[in-house]
Coordinates of C-alpha atoms and ligand atoms in Angstrom, one line a residue:
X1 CA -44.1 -10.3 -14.2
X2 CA -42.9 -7.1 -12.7
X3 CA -39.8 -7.1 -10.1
X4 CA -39.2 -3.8 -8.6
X5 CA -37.8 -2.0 -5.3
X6 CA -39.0 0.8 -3.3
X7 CA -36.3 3.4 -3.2
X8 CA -38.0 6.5 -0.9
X9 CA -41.5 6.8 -0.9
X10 CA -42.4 8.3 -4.3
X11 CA -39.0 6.5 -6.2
X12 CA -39.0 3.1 -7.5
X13 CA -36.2 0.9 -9.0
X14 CA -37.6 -0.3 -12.2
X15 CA -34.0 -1.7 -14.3
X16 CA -33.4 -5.1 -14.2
X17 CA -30.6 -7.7 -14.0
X18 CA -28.4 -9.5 -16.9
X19 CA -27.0 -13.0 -15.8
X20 CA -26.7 -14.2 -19.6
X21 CA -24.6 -11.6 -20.8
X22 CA -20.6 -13.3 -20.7
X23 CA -18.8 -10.1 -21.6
X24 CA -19.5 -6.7 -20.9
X25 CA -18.9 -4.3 -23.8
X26 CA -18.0 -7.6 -25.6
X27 CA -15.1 -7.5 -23.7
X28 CA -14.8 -7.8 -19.8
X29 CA -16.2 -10.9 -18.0
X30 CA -18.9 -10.6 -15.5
X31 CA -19.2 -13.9 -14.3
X32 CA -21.8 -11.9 -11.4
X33 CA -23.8 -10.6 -14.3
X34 CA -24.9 -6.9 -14.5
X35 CA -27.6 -4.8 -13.2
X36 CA -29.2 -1.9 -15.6
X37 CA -30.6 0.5 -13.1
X38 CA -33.5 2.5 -14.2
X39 CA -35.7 5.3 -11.7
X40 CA -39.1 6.0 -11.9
X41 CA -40.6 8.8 -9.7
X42 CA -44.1 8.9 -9.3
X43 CA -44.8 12.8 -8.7
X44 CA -47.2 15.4 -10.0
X45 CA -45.3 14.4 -13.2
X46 CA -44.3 11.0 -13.3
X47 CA -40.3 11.1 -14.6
X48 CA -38.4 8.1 -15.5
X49 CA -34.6 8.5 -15.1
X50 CA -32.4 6.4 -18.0
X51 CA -33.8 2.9 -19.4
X52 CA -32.0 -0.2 -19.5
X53 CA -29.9 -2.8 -22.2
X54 CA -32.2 -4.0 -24.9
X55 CA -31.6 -7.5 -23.7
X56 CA -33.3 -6.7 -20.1
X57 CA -35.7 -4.4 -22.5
X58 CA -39.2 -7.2 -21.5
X59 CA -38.5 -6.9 -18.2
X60 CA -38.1 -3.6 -17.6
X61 CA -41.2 -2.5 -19.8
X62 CA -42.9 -4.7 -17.3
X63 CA -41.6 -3.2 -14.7
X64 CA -42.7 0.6 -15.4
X65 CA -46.2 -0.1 -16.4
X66 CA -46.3 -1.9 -13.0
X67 CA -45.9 1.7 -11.0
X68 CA -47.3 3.7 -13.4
X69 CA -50.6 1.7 -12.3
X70 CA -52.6 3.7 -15.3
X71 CA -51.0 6.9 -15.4
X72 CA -49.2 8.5 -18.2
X73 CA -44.9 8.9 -18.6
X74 CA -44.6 12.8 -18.5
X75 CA -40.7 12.9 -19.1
X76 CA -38.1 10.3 -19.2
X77 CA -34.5 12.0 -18.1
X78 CA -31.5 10.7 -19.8
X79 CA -28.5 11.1 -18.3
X80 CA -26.3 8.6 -20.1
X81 CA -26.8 7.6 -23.5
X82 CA -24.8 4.5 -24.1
X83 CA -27.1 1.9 -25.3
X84 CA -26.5 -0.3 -22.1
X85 CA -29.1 2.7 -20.5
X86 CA -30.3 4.1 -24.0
X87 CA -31.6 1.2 -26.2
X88 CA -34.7 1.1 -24.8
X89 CA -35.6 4.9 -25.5
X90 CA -37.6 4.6 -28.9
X91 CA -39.3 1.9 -27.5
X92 CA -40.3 3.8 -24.2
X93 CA -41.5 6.8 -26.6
X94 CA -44.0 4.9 -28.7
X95 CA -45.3 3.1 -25.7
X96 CA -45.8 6.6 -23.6
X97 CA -46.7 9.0 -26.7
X98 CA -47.0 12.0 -24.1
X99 CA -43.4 11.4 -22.4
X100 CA -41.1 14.3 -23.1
X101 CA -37.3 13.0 -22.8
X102 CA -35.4 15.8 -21.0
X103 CA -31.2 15.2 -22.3
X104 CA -28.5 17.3 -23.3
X105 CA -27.7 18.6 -26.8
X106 CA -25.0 15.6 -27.3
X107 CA -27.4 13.0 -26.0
X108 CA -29.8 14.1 -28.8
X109 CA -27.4 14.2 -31.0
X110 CA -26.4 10.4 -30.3
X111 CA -30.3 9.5 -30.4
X112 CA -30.3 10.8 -33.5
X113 CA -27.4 8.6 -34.4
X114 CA -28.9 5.5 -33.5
X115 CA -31.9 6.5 -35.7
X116 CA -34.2 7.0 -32.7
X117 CA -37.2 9.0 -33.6
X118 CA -37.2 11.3 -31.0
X119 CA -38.3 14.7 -33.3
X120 CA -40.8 16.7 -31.5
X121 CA -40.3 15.1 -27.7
X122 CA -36.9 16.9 -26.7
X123 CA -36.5 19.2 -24.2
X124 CA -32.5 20.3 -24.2
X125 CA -31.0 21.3 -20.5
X126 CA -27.6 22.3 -19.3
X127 CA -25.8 22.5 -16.2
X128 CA -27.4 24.6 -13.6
X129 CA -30.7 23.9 -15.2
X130 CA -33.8 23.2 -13.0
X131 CA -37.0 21.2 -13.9
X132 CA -40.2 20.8 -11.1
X133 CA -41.9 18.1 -11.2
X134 CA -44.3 18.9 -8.7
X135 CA -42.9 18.0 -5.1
X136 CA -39.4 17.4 -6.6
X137 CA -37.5 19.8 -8.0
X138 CA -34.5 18.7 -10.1
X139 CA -31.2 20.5 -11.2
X140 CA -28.8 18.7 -14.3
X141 CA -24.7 19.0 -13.8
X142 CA -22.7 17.8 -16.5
X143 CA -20.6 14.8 -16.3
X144 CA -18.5 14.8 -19.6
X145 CA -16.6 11.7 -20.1
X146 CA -17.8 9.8 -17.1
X147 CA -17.9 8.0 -19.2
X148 CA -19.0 9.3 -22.7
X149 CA -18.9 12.8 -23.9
X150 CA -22.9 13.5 -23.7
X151 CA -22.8 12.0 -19.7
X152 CA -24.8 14.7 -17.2
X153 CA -26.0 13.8 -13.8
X154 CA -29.4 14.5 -11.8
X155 CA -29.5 16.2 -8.3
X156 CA -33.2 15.9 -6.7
X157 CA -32.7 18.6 -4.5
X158 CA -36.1 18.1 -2.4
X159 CA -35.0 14.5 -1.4
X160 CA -31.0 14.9 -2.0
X161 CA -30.7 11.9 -4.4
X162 CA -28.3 11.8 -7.0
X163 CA -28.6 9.9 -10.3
X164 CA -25.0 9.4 -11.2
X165 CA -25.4 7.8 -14.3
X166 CA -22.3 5.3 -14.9
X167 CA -20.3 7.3 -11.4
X168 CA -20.2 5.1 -8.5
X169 CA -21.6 1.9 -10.5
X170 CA -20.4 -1.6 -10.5
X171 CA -20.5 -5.4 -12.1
X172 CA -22.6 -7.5 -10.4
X173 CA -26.3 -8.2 -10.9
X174 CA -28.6 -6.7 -7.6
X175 CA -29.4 -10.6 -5.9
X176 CA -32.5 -8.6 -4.7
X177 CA -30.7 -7.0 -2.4
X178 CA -30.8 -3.2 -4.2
X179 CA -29.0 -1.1 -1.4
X180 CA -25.3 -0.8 -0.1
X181 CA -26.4 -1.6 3.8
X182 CA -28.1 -5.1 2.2
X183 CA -24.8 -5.9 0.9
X184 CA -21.6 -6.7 2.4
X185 CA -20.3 -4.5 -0.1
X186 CA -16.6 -4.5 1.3
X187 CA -16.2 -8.4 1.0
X188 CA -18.7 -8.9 -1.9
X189 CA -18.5 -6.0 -4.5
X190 CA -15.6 -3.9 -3.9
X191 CA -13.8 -6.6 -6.3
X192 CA -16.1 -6.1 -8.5
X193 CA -16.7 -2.2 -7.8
X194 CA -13.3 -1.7 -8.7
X195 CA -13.1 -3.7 -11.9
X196 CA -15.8 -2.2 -13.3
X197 CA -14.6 1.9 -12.6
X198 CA -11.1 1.0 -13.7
X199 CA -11.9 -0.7 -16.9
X200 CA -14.8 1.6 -17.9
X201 CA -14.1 5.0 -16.5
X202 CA -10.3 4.4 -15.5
X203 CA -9.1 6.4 -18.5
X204 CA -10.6 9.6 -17.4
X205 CA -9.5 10.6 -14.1
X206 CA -9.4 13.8 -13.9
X207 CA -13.1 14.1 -15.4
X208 CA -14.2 11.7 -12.7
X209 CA -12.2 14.1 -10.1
X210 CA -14.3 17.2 -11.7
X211 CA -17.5 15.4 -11.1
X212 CA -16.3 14.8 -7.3
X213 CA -15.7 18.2 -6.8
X214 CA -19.0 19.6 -7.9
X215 CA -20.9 16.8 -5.8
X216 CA -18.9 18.0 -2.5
X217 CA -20.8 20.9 -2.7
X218 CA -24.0 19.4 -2.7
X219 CA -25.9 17.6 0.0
X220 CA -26.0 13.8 -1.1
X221 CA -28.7 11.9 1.2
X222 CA -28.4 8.9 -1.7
X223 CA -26.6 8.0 -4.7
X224 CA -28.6 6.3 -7.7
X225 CA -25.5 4.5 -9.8
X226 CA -26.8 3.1 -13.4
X227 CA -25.3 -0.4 -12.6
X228 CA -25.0 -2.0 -9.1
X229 CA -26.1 -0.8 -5.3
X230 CA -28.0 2.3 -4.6
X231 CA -25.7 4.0 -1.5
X232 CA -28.1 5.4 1.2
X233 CA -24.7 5.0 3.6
X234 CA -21.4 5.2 4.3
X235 CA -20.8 7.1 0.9
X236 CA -17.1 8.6 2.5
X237 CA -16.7 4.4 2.0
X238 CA -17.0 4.9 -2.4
X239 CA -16.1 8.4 -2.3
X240 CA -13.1 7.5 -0.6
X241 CA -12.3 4.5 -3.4
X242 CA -13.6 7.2 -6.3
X243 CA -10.9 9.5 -5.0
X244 CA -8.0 7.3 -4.8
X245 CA -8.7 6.0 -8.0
X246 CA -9.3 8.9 -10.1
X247 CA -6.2 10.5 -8.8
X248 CA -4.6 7.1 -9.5
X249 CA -3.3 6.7 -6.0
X250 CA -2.8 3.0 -5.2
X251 CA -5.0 1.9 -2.4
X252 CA -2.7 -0.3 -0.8
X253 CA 1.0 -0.5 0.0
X254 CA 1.6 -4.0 -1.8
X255 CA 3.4 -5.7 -4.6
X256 CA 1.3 -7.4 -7.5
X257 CA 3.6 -9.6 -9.2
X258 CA 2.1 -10.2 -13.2
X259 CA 4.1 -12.7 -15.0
X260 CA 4.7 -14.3 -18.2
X261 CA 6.0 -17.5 -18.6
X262 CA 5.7 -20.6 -21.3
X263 CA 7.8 -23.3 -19.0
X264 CA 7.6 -22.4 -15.8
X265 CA 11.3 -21.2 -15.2
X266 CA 10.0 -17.0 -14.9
X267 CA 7.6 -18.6 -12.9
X268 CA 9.7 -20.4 -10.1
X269 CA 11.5 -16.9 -10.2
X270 CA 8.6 -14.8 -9.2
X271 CA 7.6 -17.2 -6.7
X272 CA 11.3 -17.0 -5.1
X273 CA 11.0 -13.3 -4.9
X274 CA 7.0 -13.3 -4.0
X275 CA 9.0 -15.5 -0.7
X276 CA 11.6 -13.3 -0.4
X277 CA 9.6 -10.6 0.3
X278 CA 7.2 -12.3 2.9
X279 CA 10.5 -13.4 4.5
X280 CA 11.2 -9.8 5.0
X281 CA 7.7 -8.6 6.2
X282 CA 5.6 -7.6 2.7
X283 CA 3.4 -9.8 2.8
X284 CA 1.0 -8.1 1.0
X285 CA 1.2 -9.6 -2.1
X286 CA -1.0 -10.9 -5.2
X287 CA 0.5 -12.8 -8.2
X288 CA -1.0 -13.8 -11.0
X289 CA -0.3 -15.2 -14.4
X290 CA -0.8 -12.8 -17.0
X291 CA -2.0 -15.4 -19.6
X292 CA -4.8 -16.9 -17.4
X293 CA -6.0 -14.1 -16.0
X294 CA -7.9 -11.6 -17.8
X295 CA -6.6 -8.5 -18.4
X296 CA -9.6 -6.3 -16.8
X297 CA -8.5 -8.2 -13.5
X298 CA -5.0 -7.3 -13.9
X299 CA -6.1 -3.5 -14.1
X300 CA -8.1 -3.6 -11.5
X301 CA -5.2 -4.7 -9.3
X302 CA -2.5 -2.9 -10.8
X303 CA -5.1 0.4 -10.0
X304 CA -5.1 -1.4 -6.4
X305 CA -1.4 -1.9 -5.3
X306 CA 1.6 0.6 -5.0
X307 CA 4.3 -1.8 -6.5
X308 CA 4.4 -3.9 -9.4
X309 CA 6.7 -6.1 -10.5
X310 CA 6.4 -7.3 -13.9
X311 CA 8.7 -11.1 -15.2
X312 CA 8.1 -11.4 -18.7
X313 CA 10.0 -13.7 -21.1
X314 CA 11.5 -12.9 -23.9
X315 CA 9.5 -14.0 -27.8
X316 CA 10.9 -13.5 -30.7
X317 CA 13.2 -10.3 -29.3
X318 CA 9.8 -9.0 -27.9
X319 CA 7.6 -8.9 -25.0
X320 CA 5.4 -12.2 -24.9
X321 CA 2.0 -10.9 -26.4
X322 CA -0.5 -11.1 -23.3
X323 CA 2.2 -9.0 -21.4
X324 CA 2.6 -6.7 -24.3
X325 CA -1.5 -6.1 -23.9
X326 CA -1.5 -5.9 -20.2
X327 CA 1.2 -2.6 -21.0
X328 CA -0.9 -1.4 -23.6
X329 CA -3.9 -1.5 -21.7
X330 CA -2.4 -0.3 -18.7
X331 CA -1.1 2.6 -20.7
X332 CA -4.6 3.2 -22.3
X333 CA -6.0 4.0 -18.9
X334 CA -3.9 6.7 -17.8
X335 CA -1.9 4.2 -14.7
X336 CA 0.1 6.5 -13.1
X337 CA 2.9 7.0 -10.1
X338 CA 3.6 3.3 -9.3
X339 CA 6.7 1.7 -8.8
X340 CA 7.8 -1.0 -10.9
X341 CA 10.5 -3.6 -10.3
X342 CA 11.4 -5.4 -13.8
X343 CA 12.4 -9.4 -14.2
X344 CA 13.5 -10.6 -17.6
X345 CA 13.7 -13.8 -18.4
X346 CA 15.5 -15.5 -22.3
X347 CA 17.6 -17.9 -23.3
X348 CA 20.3 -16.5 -26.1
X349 CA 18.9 -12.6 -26.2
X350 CA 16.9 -11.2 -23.5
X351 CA 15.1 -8.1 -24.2
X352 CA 11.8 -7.9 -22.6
X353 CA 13.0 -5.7 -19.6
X354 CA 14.7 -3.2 -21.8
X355 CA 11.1 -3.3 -24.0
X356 CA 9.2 -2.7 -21.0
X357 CA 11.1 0.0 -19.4
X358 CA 10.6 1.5 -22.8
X359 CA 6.9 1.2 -22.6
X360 CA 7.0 2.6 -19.2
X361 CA 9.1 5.9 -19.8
X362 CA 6.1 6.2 -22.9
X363 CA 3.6 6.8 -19.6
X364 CA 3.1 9.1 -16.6
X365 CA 4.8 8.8 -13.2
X366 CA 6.0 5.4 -13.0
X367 CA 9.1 5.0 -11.5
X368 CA 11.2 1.7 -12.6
X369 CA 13.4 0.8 -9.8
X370 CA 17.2 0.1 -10.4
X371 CA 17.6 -2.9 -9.3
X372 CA 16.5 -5.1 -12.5
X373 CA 17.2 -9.0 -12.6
X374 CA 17.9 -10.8 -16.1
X375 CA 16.9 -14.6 -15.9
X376 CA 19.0 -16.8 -18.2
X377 CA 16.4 -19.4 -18.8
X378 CA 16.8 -20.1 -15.0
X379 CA 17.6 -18.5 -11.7
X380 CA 21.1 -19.1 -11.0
X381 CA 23.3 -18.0 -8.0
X382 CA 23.8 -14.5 -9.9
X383 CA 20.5 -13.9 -10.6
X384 CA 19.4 -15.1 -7.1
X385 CA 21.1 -11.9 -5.6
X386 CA 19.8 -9.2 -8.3
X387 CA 16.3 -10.8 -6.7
X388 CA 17.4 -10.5 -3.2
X389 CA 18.2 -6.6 -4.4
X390 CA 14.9 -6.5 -6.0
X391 CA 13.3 -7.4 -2.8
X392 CA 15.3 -5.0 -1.0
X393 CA 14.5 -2.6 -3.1
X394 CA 10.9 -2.9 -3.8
X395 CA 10.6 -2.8 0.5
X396 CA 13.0 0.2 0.9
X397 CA 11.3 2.0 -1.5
X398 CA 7.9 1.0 0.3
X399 CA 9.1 2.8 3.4
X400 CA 10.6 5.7 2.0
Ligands
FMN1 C1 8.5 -18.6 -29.7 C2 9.6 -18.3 -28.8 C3 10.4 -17.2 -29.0 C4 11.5 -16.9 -28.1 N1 12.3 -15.8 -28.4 C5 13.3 -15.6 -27.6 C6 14.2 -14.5 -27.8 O1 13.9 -13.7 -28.7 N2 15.2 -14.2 -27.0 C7 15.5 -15.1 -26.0 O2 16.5 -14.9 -25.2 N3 14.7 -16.2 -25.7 C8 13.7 -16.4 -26.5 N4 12.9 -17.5 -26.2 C9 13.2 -18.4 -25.1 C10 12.5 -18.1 -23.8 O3 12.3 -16.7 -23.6 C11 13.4 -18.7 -22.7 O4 13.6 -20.1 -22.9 C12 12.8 -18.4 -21.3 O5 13.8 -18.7 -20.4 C13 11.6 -19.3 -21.0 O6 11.2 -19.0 -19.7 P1 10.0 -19.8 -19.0 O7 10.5 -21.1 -18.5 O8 9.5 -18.9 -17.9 O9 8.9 -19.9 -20.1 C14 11.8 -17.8 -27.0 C15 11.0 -18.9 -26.8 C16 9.9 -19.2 -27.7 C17 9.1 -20.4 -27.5
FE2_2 FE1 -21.4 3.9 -20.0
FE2_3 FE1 -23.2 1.8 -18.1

């Protein structure tokens, strides 16, 4: 049975929601699920913007021959061409024969990749191109790297919607609730919101800041993500986030403590300095445990806060592991211009705040702060006041 949403009077959302699926990219959680939007307008020519994840493939199928009500696909607009939008392409071609897909020269090239037959119903468009559709007339802006190489964007510039492809999308599946004023998006998605840009599209920054600068010249009236909410308000809310994010400007002044510890002792130290801190009025604070929580949680919050303070033990004259691939991840996705404050913690030969400072000169803008504490297997009076200066000067520095 068909399950669809009106978006503006000749626009339907025709995607669907995954609830099944544990890990995104085989990789990040999404306990919420995942929503694969898909758009299909219903003009003189009936255009349907991106398809959905093989897996929500029934569904969706459904869901387009529902509004179509008889009429033939005229063109199906990709903008994105990662399977999670493009799997179901071949399989909307052989059921519309007559729909054209309308791409760019790289999606076609990655069709062609995936061995979709798609000879004889291309038609290739670059930025500044324009396509009418009837009532609607259309222009494509490229979007390279937000998130793969091929990604372009659609502007309906009779109606001002933009299909953003994977810009401005989140985890979550749509609880039937499709639009940002349904949602309490603040309290309910921006978790997720953020989780989702900083994992996926974190890396590429300054692509995502290229994006938002050809958008501000356009007039946006509604933004049409691939995955999550459709905005139809408050987009200087997102925009705002998008910014700050791309940029990699913490959102918060704040201290996110990630620790790593195998009996407790680095523990008990972090949670003396977490005290400290809120004894001295930061109380803005998040600590987590860097081997039960997973690592696209710990990005999210390290993209989040303005100080971080990482406690690691030493193993085996290293960093313990999960730390090691919170670092390397961190470092994968371009985190810049936080400030760091470093705990180690060992028993005969501790190294793993000499490794991690290390790691951190290897990436941009991120300031280490002097004041470093070394934990010999557990706080003592010594080690207590290097925390006390840690505290000190993870606050100064807040304030300077
Ligand atoms: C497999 C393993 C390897 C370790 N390697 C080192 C090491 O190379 N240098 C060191 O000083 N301590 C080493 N330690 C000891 C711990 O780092 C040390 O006991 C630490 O204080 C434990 O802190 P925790 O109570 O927070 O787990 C190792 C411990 C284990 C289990
Ligand atoms: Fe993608
Ligand atoms: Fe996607």
């Amino acid at each position: 049975m068909y399950c669809v949403r009106k978006v503006t009077e000749d626009l339907y959302w025709v995607g669907a929601n995954d609830r099944r699926l544990a890990l995104f990219e085989n990789i990040h959680p999404i306990p919420r699920g995942v929503s694969y939007n898909s758009y299909l307008l219903l003009d003189e020519k009936t255009v349907l913007f991106d398809t959905v994840d093989w897996s929500a493939g029934r569904q969706f199928l459904e869901n387009i021959q529902h509004v179509l009500d008889g009429r033939k696909l005229d063109y199906l607009v990709i903008n994105h061409m990662e399977p999670d939008h493009g799997a179901s392409i071949e399989e909307v071609l052989l059921r519309y024969p007559e729909a054209k897909i309308i791409s760019t020269e790289k999606a076609f090239m990655l069709m062609r990749q995936f061995h979709f037959n798609i000879d004889g119903r291309t038609e290739q468009v670059e930025e500044g191109d324009t396509r009418s559709f009837g009532k609607h007339k259309v222009t494509f802006v490229s979007a390279p790297m937000v998130h793969w190489p091929e990604a372009m964007v659609t502007y309906d510039m009779t109606n001002g919607v933009l299909f953003a492809a994977d810009a401005f999308g989140s985890f979550g599946s749509l609880d039937g609730k499709l639009f940002n004023d349904e949602v309490n998006f603040d309290r309910d998605w921006i978790d997720d919101a953020r989780r989702y840009y900083t994992n996926i599209v974190g890396k590429y920054g300054p692509h995502v800041q290229a994006l938002l600068k050809k958008a501000a010249t356009i007039d946006i009236k509604m933004i049409c993500p691939l995955h999550g909410p459709v905005w139809r308000s408050d987009f200087g809310y997102f925009l705002d986030k998008y910014d700050k994010w791309s940029r990699y400007e913490p959102e918060e002044k704040g201290v996110l403590i990630v620790y790593a510890s195998m009996y407790g002792n680095t523990e008990s130290a972090v949670n003396i300095l977490a005290s400290m801190l809120a004894e001295k009025g930061m109380s803005n604070i998040a600590m987590y445990d860097v081997s039960k929580t997973h690592v696209s949680q710990l990005i999210a919050e390290t993209f989040r806060y303005s100080h971080i303070v990482l406690a690691s033990v030493t193993y085996n004259l290293g960093i313990y592991p999960p730390m090691h691939d919170y670092l390397v991840d961190m470092k994968a996705l371009n985190v810049q211009n936080r400030t760091v404050g470093i705990i180690e913690c060992g028993s005969w030969a501790p190294k793993s705040g000499t490794l991690m400072e290390e790691f951190l000169d290897g990436m941009k803008t991120m300031t280490v702060l002097n004041e470093k504490v070394t934990v010999l297997s557990s706080l003592n009076e010594s080690s207590l006041l290097e925390m006390e200066q840690l505290a000190d000067g993870l606050i100064e520095s807040m304030n300077d």
